[in-house]
XYZ file of N, CA and C in Angstrom:
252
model
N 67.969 117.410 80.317
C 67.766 118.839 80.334
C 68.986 119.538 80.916
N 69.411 120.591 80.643
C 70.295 121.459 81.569
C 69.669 122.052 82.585
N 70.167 121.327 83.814
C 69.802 121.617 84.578
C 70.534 122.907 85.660
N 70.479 124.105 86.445
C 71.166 124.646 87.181
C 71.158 125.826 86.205
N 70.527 126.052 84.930
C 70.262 127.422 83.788
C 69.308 128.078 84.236
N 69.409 129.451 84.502
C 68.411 129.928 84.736
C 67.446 130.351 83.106
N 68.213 130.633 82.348
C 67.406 130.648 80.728
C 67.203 129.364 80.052
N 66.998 128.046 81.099
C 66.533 127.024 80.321
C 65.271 127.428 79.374
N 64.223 127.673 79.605
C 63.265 128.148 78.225
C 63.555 128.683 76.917
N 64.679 129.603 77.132
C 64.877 130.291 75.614
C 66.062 128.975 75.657
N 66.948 128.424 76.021
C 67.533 127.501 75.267
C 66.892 125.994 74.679
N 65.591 125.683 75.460
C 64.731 124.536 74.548
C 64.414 125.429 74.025
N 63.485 126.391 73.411
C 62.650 127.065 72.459
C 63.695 127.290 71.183
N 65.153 127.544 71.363
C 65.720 128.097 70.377
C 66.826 126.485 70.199
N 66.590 125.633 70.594
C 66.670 123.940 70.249
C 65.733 123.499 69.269
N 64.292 123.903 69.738
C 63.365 123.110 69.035
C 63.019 124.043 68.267
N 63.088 125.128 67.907
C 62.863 125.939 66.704
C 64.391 125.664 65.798
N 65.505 125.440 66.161
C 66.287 124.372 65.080
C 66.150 123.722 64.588
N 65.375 122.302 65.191
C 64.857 121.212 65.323
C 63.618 121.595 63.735
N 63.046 122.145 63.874
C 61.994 122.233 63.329
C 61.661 124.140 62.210
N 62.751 124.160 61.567
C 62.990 125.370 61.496
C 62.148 125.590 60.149
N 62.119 124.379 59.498
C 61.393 124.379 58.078
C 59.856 124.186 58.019
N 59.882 123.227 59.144
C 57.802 123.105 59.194
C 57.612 124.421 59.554
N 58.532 125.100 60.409
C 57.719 126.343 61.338
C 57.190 127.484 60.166
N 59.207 127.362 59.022
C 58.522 128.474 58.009
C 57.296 128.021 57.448
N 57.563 126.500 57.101
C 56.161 126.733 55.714
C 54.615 126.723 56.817
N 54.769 127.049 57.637
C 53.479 127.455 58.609
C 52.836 126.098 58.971
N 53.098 124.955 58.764
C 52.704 123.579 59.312
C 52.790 123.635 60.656
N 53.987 124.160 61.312
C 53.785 123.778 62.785
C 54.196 125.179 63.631
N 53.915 124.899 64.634
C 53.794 126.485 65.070
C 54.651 126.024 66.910
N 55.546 126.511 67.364
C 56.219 125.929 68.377
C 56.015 127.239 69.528
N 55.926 127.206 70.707
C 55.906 128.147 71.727
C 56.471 127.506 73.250
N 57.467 127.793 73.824
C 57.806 126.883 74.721
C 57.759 125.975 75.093
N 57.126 124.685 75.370
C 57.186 123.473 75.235
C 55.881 122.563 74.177
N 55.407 123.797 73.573
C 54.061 122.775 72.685
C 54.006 123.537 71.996
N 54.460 122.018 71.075
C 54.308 122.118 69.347
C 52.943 122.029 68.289
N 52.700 122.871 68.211
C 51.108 122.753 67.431
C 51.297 122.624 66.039
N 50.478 121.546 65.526
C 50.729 121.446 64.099
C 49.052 121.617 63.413
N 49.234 122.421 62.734
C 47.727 122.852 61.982
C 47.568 122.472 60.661
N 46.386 121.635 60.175
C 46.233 121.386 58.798
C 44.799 121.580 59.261
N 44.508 121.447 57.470
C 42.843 121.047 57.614
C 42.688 119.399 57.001
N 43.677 118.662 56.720
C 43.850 117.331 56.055
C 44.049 116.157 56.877
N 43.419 115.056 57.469
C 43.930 114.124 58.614
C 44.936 113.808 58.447
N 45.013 113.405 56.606
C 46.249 112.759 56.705
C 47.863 113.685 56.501
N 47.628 114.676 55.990
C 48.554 115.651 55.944
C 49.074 115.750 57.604
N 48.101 115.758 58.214
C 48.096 116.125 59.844
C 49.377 115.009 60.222
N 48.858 114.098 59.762
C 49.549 112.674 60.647
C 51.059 112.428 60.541
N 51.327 112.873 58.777
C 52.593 112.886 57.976
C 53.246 113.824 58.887
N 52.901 115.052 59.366
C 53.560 116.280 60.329
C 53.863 116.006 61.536
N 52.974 115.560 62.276
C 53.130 114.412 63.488
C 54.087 113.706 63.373
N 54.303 113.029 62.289
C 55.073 111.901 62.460
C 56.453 112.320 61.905
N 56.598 113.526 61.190
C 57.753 114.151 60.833
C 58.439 115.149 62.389
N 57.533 115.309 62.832
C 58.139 116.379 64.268
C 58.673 115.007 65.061
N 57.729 114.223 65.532
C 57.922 112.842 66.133
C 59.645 112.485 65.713
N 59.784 112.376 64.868
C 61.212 111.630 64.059
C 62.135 112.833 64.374
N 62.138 113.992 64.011
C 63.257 114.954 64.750
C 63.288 115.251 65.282
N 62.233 115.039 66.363
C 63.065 115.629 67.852
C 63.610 114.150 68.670
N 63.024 113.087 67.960
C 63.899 111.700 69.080
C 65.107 111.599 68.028
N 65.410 111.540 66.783
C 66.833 111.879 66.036
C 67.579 113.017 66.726
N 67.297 114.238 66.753
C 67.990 115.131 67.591
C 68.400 115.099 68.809
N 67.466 114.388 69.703
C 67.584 114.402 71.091
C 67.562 113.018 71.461
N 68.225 112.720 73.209
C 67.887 111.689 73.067
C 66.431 111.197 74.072
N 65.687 111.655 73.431
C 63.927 111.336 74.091
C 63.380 110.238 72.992
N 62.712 109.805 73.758
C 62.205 108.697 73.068
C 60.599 109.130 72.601
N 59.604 108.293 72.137
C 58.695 109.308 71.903
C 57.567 107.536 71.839
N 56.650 108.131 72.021
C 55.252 106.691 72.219
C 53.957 107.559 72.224
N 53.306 107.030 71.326
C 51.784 108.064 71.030
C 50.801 106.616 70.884
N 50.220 106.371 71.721
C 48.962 105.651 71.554
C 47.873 106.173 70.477
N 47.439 105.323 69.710
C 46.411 106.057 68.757
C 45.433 106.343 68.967
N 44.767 106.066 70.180
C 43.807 106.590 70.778
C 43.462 108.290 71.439
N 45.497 108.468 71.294
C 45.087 109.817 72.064
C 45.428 110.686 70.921
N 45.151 110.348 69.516
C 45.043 111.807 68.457
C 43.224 111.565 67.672
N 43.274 112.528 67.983
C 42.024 112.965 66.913
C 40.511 112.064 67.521
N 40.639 113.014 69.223
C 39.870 112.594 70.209
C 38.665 113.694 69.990
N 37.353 113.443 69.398
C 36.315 114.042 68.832
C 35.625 114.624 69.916
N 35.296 116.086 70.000
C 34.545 116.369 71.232
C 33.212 116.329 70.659
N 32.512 116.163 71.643
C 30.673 116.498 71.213
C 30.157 117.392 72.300
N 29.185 118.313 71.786
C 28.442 118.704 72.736
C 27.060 118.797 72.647
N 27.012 118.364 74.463
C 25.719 117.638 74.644
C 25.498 118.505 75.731
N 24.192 119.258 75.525
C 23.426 119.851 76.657
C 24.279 121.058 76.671
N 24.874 121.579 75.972
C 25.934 123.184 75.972
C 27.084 122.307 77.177
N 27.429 121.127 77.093
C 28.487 120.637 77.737
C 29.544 119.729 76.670
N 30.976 120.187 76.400
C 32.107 119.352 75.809
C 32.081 118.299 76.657
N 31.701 116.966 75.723
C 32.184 115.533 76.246
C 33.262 114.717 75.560
């Protein structure tokens, strides 16, 4: 990170809106200071986007990136007017 910037935010935001300048137009992913939201209504469309943001920002940068599959497409239920 650059560290000692006081406008570090607008310089990641206007990094990762480089980074990602084409999903953002065609409305696939939607970026706001550090979280990238990607919206479909398709799992697998979903996953292809995931895995396309995943690939340019560790190509661009040097971050590495590790997603357990357990932690996408974690189903809430509600039970008793309570999210479990």
């Amino acid at each position: 990170m650059f560290f000692g910037l006081t406008n570090l935010s607008a310089i990641f935001q206007a990094m990762i809106n480089d980074i990602l300048r084409d999903l953002i137009n065609t409305g696939d992913v939607v970026v706001f200071m550090d979280n990238v939201l990607v919206g479909t209504e398709e799992e697998e469309k979903h996953n292809q986007i995931v895995e396309k943001v995943l690939r340019r920002i560790v190509s661009a940068t040097d971050c590495r990136a590790s997603i357990k599959p357990t932690a996408l497409f974690r189903v809430r239920r509600e039970l008793n007017g309570v999210l479990a």
